[in-house]
XYZ file of N, CA and C in Angstrom:
408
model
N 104.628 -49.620 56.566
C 103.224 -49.848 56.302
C 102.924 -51.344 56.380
N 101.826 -51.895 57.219
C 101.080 -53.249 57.261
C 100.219 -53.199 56.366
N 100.363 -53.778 55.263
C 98.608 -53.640 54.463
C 98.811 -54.983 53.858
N 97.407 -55.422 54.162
C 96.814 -56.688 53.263
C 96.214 -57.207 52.570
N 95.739 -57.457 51.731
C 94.589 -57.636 51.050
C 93.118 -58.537 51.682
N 92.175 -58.481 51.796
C 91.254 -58.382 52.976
C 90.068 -59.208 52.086
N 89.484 -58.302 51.233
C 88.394 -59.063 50.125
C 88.818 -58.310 48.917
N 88.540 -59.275 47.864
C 87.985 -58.605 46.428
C 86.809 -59.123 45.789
N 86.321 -58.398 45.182
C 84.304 -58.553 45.038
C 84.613 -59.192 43.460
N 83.783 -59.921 43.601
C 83.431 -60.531 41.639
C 81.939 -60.753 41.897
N 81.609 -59.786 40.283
C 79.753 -60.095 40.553
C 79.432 -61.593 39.964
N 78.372 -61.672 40.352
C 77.398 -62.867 40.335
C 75.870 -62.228 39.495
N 75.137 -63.537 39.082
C 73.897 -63.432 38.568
C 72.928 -64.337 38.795
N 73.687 -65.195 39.317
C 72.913 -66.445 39.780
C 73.474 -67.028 41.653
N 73.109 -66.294 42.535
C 74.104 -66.571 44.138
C 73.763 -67.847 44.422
N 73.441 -68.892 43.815
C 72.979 -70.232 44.413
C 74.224 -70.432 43.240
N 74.168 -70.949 42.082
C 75.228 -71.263 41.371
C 76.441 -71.271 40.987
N 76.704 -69.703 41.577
C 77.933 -69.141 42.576
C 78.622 -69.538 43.808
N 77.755 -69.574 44.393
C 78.010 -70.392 45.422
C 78.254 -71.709 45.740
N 77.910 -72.472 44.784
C 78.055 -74.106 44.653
C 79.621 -74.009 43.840
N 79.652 -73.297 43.119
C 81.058 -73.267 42.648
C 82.099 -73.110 43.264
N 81.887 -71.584 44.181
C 83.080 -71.536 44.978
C 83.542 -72.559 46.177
N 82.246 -72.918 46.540
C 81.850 -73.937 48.103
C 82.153 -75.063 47.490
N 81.595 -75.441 46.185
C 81.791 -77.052 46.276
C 82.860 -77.775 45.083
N 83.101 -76.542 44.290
C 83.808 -76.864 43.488
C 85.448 -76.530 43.982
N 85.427 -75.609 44.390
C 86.745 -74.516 44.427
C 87.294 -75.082 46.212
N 86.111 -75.486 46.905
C 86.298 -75.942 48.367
C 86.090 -74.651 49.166
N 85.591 -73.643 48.562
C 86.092 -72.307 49.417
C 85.231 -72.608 50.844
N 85.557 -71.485 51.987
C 84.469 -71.852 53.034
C 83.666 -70.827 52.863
N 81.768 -70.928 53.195
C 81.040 -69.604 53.324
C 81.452 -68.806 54.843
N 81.755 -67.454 54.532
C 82.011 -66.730 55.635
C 80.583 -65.386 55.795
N 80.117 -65.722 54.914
C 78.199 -64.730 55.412
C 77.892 -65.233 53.990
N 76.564 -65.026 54.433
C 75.346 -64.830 52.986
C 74.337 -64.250 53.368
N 74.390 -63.061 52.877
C 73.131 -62.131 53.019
C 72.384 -61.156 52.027
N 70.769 -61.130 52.351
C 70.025 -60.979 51.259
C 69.355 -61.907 51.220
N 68.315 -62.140 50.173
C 67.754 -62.962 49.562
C 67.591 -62.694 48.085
N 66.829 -64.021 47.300
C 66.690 -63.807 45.663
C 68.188 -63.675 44.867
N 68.087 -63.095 44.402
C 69.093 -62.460 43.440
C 70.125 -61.633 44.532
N 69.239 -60.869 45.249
C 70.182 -59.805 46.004
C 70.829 -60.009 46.760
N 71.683 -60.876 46.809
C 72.495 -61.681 47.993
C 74.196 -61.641 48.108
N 74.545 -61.338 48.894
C 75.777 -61.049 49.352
C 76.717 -61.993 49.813
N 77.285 -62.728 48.997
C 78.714 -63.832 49.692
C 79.660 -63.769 50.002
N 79.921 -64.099 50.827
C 81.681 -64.145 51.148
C 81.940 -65.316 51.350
N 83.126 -65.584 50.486
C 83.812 -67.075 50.779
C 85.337 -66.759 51.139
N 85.636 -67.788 51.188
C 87.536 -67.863 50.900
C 88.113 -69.566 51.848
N 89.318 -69.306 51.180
C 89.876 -70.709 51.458
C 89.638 -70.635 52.563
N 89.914 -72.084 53.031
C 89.892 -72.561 54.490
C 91.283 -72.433 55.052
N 91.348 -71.789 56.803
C 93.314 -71.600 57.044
C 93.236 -70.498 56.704
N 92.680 -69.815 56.029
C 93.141 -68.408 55.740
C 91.837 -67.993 55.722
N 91.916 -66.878 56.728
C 90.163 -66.339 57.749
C 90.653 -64.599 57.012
N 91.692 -64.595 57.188
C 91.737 -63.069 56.554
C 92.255 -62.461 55.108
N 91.420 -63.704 54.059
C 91.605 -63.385 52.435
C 90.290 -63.593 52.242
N 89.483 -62.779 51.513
C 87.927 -63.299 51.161
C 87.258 -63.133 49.964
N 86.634 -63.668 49.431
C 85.840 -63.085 48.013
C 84.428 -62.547 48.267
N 84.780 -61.757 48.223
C 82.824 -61.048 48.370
C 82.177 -61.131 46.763
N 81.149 -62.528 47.020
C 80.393 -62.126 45.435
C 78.913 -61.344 45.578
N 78.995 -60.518 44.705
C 78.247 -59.245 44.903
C 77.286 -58.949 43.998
N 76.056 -58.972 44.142
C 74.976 -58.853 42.628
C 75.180 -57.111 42.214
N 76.168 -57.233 41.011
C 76.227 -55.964 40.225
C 75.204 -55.203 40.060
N 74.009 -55.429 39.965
C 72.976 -54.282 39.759
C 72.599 -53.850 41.439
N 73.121 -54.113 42.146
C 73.190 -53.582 43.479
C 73.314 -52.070 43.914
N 74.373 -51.054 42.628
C 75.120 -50.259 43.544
C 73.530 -49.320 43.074
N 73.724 -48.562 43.812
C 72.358 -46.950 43.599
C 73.310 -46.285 42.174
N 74.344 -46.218 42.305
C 74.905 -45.288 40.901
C 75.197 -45.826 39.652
N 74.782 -47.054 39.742
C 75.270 -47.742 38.741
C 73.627 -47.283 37.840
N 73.634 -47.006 35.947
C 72.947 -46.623 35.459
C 72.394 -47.673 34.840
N 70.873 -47.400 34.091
C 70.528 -48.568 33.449
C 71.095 -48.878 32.150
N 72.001 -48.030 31.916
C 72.824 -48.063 30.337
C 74.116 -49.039 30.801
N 74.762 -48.492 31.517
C 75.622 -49.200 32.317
C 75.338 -50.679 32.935
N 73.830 -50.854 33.768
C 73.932 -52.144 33.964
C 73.710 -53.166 32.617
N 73.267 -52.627 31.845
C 72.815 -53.728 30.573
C 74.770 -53.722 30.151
N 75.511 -52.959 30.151
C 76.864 -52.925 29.970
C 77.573 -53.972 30.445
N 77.349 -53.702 32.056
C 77.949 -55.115 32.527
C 77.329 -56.564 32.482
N 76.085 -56.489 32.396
C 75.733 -57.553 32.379
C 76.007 -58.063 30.639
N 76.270 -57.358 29.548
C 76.797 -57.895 28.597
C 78.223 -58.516 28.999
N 79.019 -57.782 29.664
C 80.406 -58.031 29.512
C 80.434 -59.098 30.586
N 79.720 -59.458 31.512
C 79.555 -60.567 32.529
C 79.582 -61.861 31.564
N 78.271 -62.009 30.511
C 78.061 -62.649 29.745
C 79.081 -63.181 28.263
N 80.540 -62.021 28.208
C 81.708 -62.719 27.951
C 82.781 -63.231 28.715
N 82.305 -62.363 29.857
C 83.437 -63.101 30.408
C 84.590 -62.053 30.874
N 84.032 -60.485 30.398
C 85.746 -59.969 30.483
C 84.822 -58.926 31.504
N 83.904 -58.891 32.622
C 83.988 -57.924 33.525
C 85.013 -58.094 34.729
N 84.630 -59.566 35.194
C 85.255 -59.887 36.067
C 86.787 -60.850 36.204
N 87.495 -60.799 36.814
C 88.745 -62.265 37.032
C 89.213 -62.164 38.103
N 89.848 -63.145 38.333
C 90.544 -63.704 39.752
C 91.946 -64.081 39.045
N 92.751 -64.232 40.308
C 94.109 -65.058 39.765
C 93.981 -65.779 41.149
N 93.951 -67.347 41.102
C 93.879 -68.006 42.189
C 95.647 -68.787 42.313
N 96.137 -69.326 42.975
C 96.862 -70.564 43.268
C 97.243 -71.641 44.347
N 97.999 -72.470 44.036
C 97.952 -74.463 44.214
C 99.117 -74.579 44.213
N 99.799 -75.488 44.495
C 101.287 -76.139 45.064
C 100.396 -77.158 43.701
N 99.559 -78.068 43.144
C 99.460 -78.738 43.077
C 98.022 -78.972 41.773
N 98.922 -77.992 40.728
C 97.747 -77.442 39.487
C 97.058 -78.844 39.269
N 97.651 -79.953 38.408
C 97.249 -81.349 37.988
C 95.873 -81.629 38.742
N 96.134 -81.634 40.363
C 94.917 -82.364 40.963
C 94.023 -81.551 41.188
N 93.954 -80.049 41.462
C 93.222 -78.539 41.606
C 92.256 -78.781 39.929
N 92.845 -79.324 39.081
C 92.222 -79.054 37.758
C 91.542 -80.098 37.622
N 92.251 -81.327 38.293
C 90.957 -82.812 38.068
C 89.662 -82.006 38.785
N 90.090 -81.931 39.837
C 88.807 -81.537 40.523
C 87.931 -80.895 39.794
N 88.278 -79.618 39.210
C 87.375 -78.579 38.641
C 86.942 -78.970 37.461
N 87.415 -79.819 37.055
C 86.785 -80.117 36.099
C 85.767 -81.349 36.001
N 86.255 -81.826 37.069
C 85.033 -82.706 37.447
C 83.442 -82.546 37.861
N 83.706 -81.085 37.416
C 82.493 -80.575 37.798
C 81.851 -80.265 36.712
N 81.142 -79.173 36.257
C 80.527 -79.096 35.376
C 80.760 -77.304 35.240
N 81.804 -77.347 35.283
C 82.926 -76.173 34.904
C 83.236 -75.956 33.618
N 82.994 -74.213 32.969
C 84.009 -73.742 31.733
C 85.365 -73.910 31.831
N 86.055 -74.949 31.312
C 87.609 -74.638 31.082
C 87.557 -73.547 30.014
N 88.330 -73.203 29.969
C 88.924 -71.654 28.841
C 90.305 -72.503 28.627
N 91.192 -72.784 29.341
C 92.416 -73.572 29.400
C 92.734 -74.488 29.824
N 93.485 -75.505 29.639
C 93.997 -76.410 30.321
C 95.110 -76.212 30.939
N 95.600 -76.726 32.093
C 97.213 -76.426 32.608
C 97.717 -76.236 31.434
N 98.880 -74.954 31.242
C 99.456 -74.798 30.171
C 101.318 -73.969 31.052
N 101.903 -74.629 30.191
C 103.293 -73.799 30.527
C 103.533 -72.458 29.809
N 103.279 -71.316 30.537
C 103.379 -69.958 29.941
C 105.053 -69.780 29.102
N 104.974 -68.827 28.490
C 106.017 -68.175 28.422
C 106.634 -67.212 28.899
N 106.087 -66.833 29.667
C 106.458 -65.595 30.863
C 106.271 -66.502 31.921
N 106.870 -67.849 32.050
C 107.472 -68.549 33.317
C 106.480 -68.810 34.058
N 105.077 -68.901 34.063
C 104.179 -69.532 35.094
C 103.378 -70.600 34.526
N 103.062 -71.765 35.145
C 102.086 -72.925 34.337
C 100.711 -72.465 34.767
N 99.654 -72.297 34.493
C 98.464 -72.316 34.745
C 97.408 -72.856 33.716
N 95.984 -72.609 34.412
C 94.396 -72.979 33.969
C 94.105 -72.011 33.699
N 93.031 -71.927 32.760
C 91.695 -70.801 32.983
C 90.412 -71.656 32.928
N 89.365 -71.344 33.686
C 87.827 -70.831 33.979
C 86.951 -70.178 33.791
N 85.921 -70.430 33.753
C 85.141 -69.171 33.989
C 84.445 -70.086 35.479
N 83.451 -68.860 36.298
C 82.701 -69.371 36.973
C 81.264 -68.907 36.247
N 80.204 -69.244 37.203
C 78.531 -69.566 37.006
C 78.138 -68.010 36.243
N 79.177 -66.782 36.480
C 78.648 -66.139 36.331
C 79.655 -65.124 35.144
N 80.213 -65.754 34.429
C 81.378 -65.674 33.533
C 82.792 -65.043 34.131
N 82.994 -64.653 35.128
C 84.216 -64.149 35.358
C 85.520 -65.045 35.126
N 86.343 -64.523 34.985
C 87.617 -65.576 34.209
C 88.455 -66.322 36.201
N 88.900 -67.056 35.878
C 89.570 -67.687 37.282
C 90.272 -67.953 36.506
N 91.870 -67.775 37.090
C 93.106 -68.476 36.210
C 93.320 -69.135 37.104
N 94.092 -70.034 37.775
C 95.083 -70.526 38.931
C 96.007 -71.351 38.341
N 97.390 -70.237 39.279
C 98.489 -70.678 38.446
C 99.080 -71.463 39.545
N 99.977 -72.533 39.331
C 100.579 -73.127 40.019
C 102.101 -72.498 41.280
N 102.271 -72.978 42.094
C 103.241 -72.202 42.883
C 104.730 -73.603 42.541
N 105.174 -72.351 42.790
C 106.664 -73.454 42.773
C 107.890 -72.514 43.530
């Protein structure tokens, strides 16, 4: 079996503020934006790598999603625990100056796990958690 991982979706609430994060904070490249307002559809992902992508996706989008349910997620957006990523860097120290040079939620600072990985946490514009752990 060939299988790869292609996109994974994290919602958004704000696609302009989202987008400045992933684009200008994170460096990602835009690969579409479509829609307008609120209802807008992104895809980013690193640069060099054309076939990994993040589709950010306005959650009250789907037709089945209920209005009990969207006030649901949009609570849990608003802590933080609908969405996450696990990102990584050869090179956590300078990945974290950056991000934080922005006007970014840290949740963490580089930290040395105990289950053997160093990483950050984040949130982005639209609370989802971003960890990125370092490679070694």
């Amino acid at each position: 079996m060939d299988i790869t991982i292609h996109t994974c979706a994290l919602p958004h609430d704000d696609p302009d503020a989202s987008l400045a994060f992933y684009r200008d904070v994170l460096g990602f490249e835009v690969r579409s934006d479509v829609g307008q307002g609120k209802m807008r559809w992104i895809t980013v992902g690193p640069a060099g790598q054309p076939g990994t992508s993040i589709l950010l996706a306005p959650p009250a989008a789907d037709p089945g999603v209920t209005e009990d349910e969207r006030r649901t997620i949009t609570e849990m957006m608003a802590k933080g625990t609908y969405g996450w990523i696990l990102l990584a860097t050869r090179d956590l120290d300078a990945t974290f100056e950056k991000v934080q040079a922005g006007d970014t939620e840290v949740v963490q600072e580089p930290t040395e796990q105990p289950y053997g990985i160093r990483d950050c946490a984040l949130r982005d514009p639209a609370g989802n958690m971003v960890r990125i752990q370092e490679l070694r």
